[in-house]
Amino acid sequence: MKIGIAADHAGFELKEICKNHLVSHGFAIYDFGAHAYVATDDYPDCIAPLAEAISSGEVSRGIAVCGSGVGASIVSNKVPGVRAGLIADTYSAHQGVEHDDMNMLCLGSRVVGEALAIEIIEAFLRAEYSQEERHQRRLNKVLALEKKYLV
């Protein structure tokens, strides 16, 4: 599985901690930035390249971190094919993948601590979409809505 990761200034430190944890556990991580702490960066500039990589298939899942996770979620869900969820617990991390085919995990560095962030990420990465009829039916409705509003 190809995993991308990105963060703005507020999420930079947590991104680095999570990235190092994942690399130490054998995951190949594609870092879309920020590559240094820059207090004036803007979350769309840091998170959008990761969302675009999910949309194009360059990576299959993404982890985006900003201060609250809200901005990362908003910008990610503007990109076709991205299903981003703002997650602060392990149940939602795996359930979002299993039921909704979530492919982008958004975390708030000012909301979750390091240990919980790692647990959430691990739950997200271990989960697989169920493909049950009821879940696929709902996902098809989401995909149709996305297609309807593509400009």
PDB file of C-alpha atoms in Angstrom:
ATOM      1  CA  MET A   1       0.000   0.000   0.000  1.00  0.00           C
ATOM      2  CA  LYS A   2       1.368   3.413  -0.962  1.00  0.00           C
ATOM      3  CA  ILE A   3       0.798   5.894   1.848  1.00  0.00           C
ATOM      4  CA  GLY A   4       1.123   9.652   1.535  1.00  0.00           C
ATOM      5  CA  ILE A   5       1.447  12.097   4.388  1.00  0.00           C
ATOM      6  CA  ALA A   6       1.264  15.889   4.591  1.00  0.00           C
ATOM      7  CA  ALA A   7       0.883  18.676   7.137  1.00  0.00           C
ATOM      8  CA  ASP A   8       0.910  22.412   7.535  1.00  0.00           C
ATOM      9  CA  HIS A   9       2.922  24.244  10.200  1.00  0.00           C
ATOM     10  CA  ALA A  10       0.503  23.301  12.978  1.00  0.00           C
ATOM     11  CA  GLY A  11       0.670  19.623  12.106  1.00  0.00           C
ATOM     12  CA  PHE A  12       4.322  19.450  11.117  1.00  0.00           C
ATOM     13  CA  GLU A  13       5.690  18.031  14.372  1.00  0.00           C
ATOM     14  CA  LEU A  14       2.985  15.352  14.677  1.00  0.00           C
ATOM     15  CA  LYS A  15       3.414  14.444  11.002  1.00  0.00           C
ATOM     16  CA  GLU A  16       7.120  13.851  11.539  1.00  0.00           C
ATOM     17  CA  ILE A  17       6.484  11.692  14.613  1.00  0.00           C
ATOM     18  CA  CYS A  18       3.869   9.606  12.799  1.00  0.00           C
ATOM     19  CA  LYS A  19       5.966   9.325   9.646  1.00  0.00           C
ATOM     20  CA  ASN A  20       8.992   8.112  11.615  1.00  0.00           C
ATOM     21  CA  HIS A  21       6.827   5.566  13.451  1.00  0.00           C
ATOM     22  CA  LEU A  22       5.419   4.211  10.203  1.00  0.00           C
ATOM     23  CA  VAL A  23       8.819   4.032   8.502  1.00  0.00           C
ATOM     24  CA  SER A  24      10.250   2.204  11.533  1.00  0.00           C
ATOM     25  CA  HIS A  25       7.448  -0.346  11.116  1.00  0.00           C
ATOM     26  CA  GLY A  26       8.245  -1.002   7.457  1.00  0.00           C
ATOM     27  CA  PHE A  27       5.788   1.291   5.687  1.00  0.00           C
ATOM     28  CA  ALA A  28       6.871   3.167   2.581  1.00  0.00           C
ATOM     29  CA  ILE A  29       5.788   6.758   3.144  1.00  0.00           C
ATOM     30  CA  TYR A  30       5.576   9.478   0.516  1.00  0.00           C
ATOM     31  CA  ASP A  31       5.956  12.847   2.232  1.00  0.00           C
ATOM     32  CA  PHE A  32       4.160  15.675   0.424  1.00  0.00           C
ATOM     33  CA  GLY A  33       5.342  18.321   2.874  1.00  0.00           C
ATOM     34  CA  ALA A  34       5.704  20.528   4.639  1.00  0.00           C
ATOM     35  CA  HIS A  35       9.342  19.502   4.804  1.00  0.00           C
ATOM     36  CA  ALA A  36      10.227  22.132   7.398  1.00  0.00           C
ATOM     37  CA  TYR A  37       8.362  24.163   9.967  1.00  0.00           C
ATOM     38  CA  VAL A  38       7.237  27.415   8.342  1.00  0.00           C
ATOM     39  CA  ALA A  39       4.847  29.365  10.571  1.00  0.00           C
ATOM     40  CA  THR A  40       3.263  31.214   7.651  1.00  0.00           C
ATOM     41  CA  ASP A  41       2.395  28.274   5.418  1.00  0.00           C
ATOM     42  CA  ASP A  42      -1.237  27.632   4.466  1.00  0.00           C
ATOM     43  CA  TYR A  43      -2.890  24.238   4.809  1.00  0.00           C
ATOM     44  CA  PRO A  44      -4.282  24.130   1.240  1.00  0.00           C
ATOM     45  CA  ASP A  45      -0.759  24.456  -0.175  1.00  0.00           C
ATOM     46  CA  CYS A  46       0.482  21.552   1.937  1.00  0.00           C
ATOM     47  CA  ILE A  47      -2.509  19.216   1.880  1.00  0.00           C
ATOM     48  CA  ALA A  48      -3.786  19.607  -1.709  1.00  0.00           C
ATOM     49  CA  PRO A  49      -0.788  17.851  -3.329  1.00  0.00           C
ATOM     50  CA  LEU A  50      -1.475  14.788  -1.166  1.00  0.00           C
ATOM     51  CA  ALA A  51      -5.177  14.840  -2.052  1.00  0.00           C
ATOM     52  CA  GLU A  52      -4.279  15.124  -5.733  1.00  0.00           C
ATOM     53  CA  ALA A  53      -1.945  12.130  -5.382  1.00  0.00           C
ATOM     54  CA  ILE A  54      -4.833  10.081  -3.989  1.00  0.00           C
ATOM     55  CA  SER A  55      -7.081  11.246  -6.811  1.00  0.00           C
ATOM     56  CA  SER A  56      -4.518  10.257  -9.463  1.00  0.00           C
ATOM     57  CA  GLY A  57      -3.722   6.913  -7.841  1.00  0.00           C
ATOM     58  CA  GLU A  58      -0.129   7.848  -7.031  1.00  0.00           C
ATOM     59  CA  VAL A  59      -0.882   6.836  -3.432  1.00  0.00           C
ATOM     60  CA  SER A  60      -3.762   4.724  -2.195  1.00  0.00           C
ATOM     61  CA  ARG A  61      -4.221   6.298   1.241  1.00  0.00           C
ATOM     62  CA  GLY A  62      -3.289   9.582   2.811  1.00  0.00           C
ATOM     63  CA  ILE A  63      -2.733  11.067   6.241  1.00  0.00           C
ATOM     64  CA  ALA A  64      -3.148  14.832   6.576  1.00  0.00           C
ATOM     65  CA  VAL A  65      -2.431  16.816   9.720  1.00  0.00           C
ATOM     66  CA  CYS A  66      -3.232  20.407  10.613  1.00  0.00           C
ATOM     67  CA  GLY A  67      -4.071  22.116  13.897  1.00  0.00           C
ATOM     68  CA  SER A  68      -7.690  20.982  14.168  1.00  0.00           C
ATOM     69  CA  GLY A  69      -7.856  18.653  11.169  1.00  0.00           C
ATOM     70  CA  VAL A  70     -10.829  20.622   9.863  1.00  0.00           C
ATOM     71  CA  GLY A  71      -8.937  22.567   7.196  1.00  0.00           C
ATOM     72  CA  ALA A  72      -7.187  19.418   5.994  1.00  0.00           C
ATOM     73  CA  SER A  73     -10.545  17.676   5.704  1.00  0.00           C
ATOM     74  CA  ILE A  74     -12.198  20.532   3.847  1.00  0.00           C
ATOM     75  CA  VAL A  75      -9.457  20.974   1.255  1.00  0.00           C
ATOM     76  CA  SER A  76      -9.069  17.212   0.742  1.00  0.00           C
ATOM     77  CA  ASN A  77     -12.759  16.667   0.067  1.00  0.00           C
ATOM     78  CA  LYS A  78     -12.666  19.255  -2.731  1.00  0.00           C
ATOM     79  CA  VAL A  79     -10.529  16.891  -4.820  1.00  0.00           C
ATOM     80  CA  PRO A  80     -12.481  14.294  -6.832  1.00  0.00           C
ATOM     81  CA  GLY A  81     -11.966  10.755  -5.631  1.00  0.00           C
ATOM     82  CA  VAL A  82     -10.884  11.743  -2.150  1.00  0.00           C
ATOM     83  CA  ARG A  83     -12.989  10.615   0.775  1.00  0.00           C
ATOM     84  CA  ALA A  84     -11.432  12.326   3.770  1.00  0.00           C
ATOM     85  CA  GLY A  85     -12.584  11.984   7.333  1.00  0.00           C
ATOM     86  CA  LEU A  86     -11.642  14.048  10.353  1.00  0.00           C
ATOM     87  CA  ILE A  87     -10.957  11.346  12.919  1.00  0.00           C
ATOM     88  CA  ALA A  88     -10.190  11.496  16.646  1.00  0.00           C
ATOM     89  CA  ASP A  89     -10.822   7.867  17.679  1.00  0.00           C
ATOM     90  CA  THR A  90      -9.807   4.407  16.530  1.00  0.00           C
ATOM     91  CA  TYR A  91     -13.347   3.126  15.892  1.00  0.00           C
ATOM     92  CA  SER A  92     -14.082   5.838  13.335  1.00  0.00           C
ATOM     93  CA  ALA A  93     -10.656   5.304  11.756  1.00  0.00           C
ATOM     94  CA  HIS A  94     -11.381   1.706  10.796  1.00  0.00           C
ATOM     95  CA  GLN A  95     -15.142   2.074  10.349  1.00  0.00           C
ATOM     96  CA  GLY A  96     -14.620   4.946   7.893  1.00  0.00           C
ATOM     97  CA  VAL A  97     -12.594   2.636   5.680  1.00  0.00           C
ATOM     98  CA  GLU A  98     -14.742  -0.464   6.175  1.00  0.00           C
ATOM     99  CA  HIS A  99     -18.105   1.216   5.516  1.00  0.00           C
ATOM    100  CA  ASP A 100     -17.296   4.365   3.523  1.00  0.00           C
ATOM    101  CA  ASP A 101     -14.074   3.505   1.668  1.00  0.00           C
ATOM    102  CA  MET A 102     -12.345   6.484   3.326  1.00  0.00           C
ATOM    103  CA  ASN A 103      -8.955   7.002   1.718  1.00  0.00           C
ATOM    104  CA  MET A 104      -7.729  10.111   3.569  1.00  0.00           C
ATOM    105  CA  LEU A 105      -7.325  10.370   7.317  1.00  0.00           C
ATOM    106  CA  CYS A 106      -7.298  13.901   8.727  1.00  0.00           C
ATOM    107  CA  LEU A 107      -5.923  14.533  12.198  1.00  0.00           C
ATOM    108  CA  GLY A 108      -5.846  17.585  14.416  1.00  0.00           C
ATOM    109  CA  SER A 109      -2.467  17.955  16.111  1.00  0.00           C
ATOM    110  CA  ARG A 110      -4.050  20.208  18.734  1.00  0.00           C
ATOM    111  CA  VAL A 111      -6.818  17.650  19.326  1.00  0.00           C
ATOM    112  CA  VAL A 112      -5.107  14.252  19.565  1.00  0.00           C
ATOM    113  CA  GLY A 113      -1.818  13.402  21.222  1.00  0.00           C
ATOM    114  CA  GLU A 114       1.034  11.431  19.717  1.00  0.00           C
ATOM    115  CA  ALA A 115       0.073   8.013  21.092  1.00  0.00           C
ATOM    116  CA  LEU A 116      -3.568   8.320  20.039  1.00  0.00           C
ATOM    117  CA  ALA A 117      -2.581   9.628  16.598  1.00  0.00           C
ATOM    118  CA  ILE A 118      -0.447   6.541  16.028  1.00  0.00           C
ATOM    119  CA  GLU A 119      -3.261   4.233  17.199  1.00  0.00           C
ATOM    120  CA  ILE A 120      -5.703   6.000  14.873  1.00  0.00           C
ATOM    121  CA  ILE A 121      -3.316   5.725  11.934  1.00  0.00           C
ATOM    122  CA  GLU A 122      -2.719   2.035  12.566  1.00  0.00           C
ATOM    123  CA  ALA A 123      -6.481   1.364  12.725  1.00  0.00           C
ATOM    124  CA  PHE A 124      -6.932   3.318   9.461  1.00  0.00           C
ATOM    125  CA  LEU A 125      -4.166   1.441   7.651  1.00  0.00           C
ATOM    126  CA  ARG A 126      -5.232  -2.033   8.847  1.00  0.00           C
ATOM    127  CA  ALA A 127      -8.830  -1.548   7.740  1.00  0.00           C
ATOM    128  CA  GLU A 128     -10.207  -2.687   4.399  1.00  0.00           C
ATOM    129  CA  TYR A 129     -13.379  -1.632   2.599  1.00  0.00           C
ATOM    130  CA  SER A 130     -16.043  -4.316   3.184  1.00  0.00           C
ATOM    131  CA  GLN A 131     -17.672  -4.132  -0.270  1.00  0.00           C
ATOM    132  CA  GLU A 132     -20.924  -5.259   1.348  1.00  0.00           C
ATOM    133  CA  GLU A 133     -23.939  -4.440  -0.809  1.00  0.00           C
ATOM    134  CA  ARG A 134     -25.301  -1.799   1.574  1.00  0.00           C
ATOM    135  CA  HIS A 135     -21.925  -0.061   1.815  1.00  0.00           C
ATOM    136  CA  GLN A 136     -21.369  -0.178  -1.936  1.00  0.00           C
ATOM    137  CA  ARG A 137     -24.889   1.161  -2.552  1.00  0.00           C
ATOM    138  CA  ARG A 138     -24.147   4.145  -0.304  1.00  0.00           C
ATOM    139  CA  LEU A 139     -20.708   4.714  -1.805  1.00  0.00           C
ATOM    140  CA  ASN A 140     -22.234   4.669  -5.302  1.00  0.00           C
ATOM    141  CA  LYS A 141     -24.581   7.464  -4.212  1.00  0.00           C
ATOM    142  CA  VAL A 142     -21.630   9.495  -2.923  1.00  0.00           C
ATOM    143  CA  LEU A 143     -19.726   8.917  -6.175  1.00  0.00           C
ATOM    144  CA  ALA A 144     -22.777   9.944  -8.237  1.00  0.00           C
ATOM    145  CA  LEU A 145     -23.090  13.137  -6.205  1.00  0.00           C
ATOM    146  CA  GLU A 146     -19.413  13.898  -6.729  1.00  0.00           C
ATOM    147  CA  LYS A 147     -19.779  13.310 -10.485  1.00  0.00           C
ATOM    148  CA  LYS A 148     -22.856  15.544 -10.622  1.00  0.00           C
ATOM    149  CA  TYR A 149     -20.928  18.526  -9.265  1.00  0.00           C
ATOM    150  CA  LEU A 150     -17.692  18.095 -11.201  1.00  0.00           C
ATOM    151  CA  VAL A 151     -17.237  21.199 -13.285  1.00  0.00           C
TER     152      VAL A 151
END
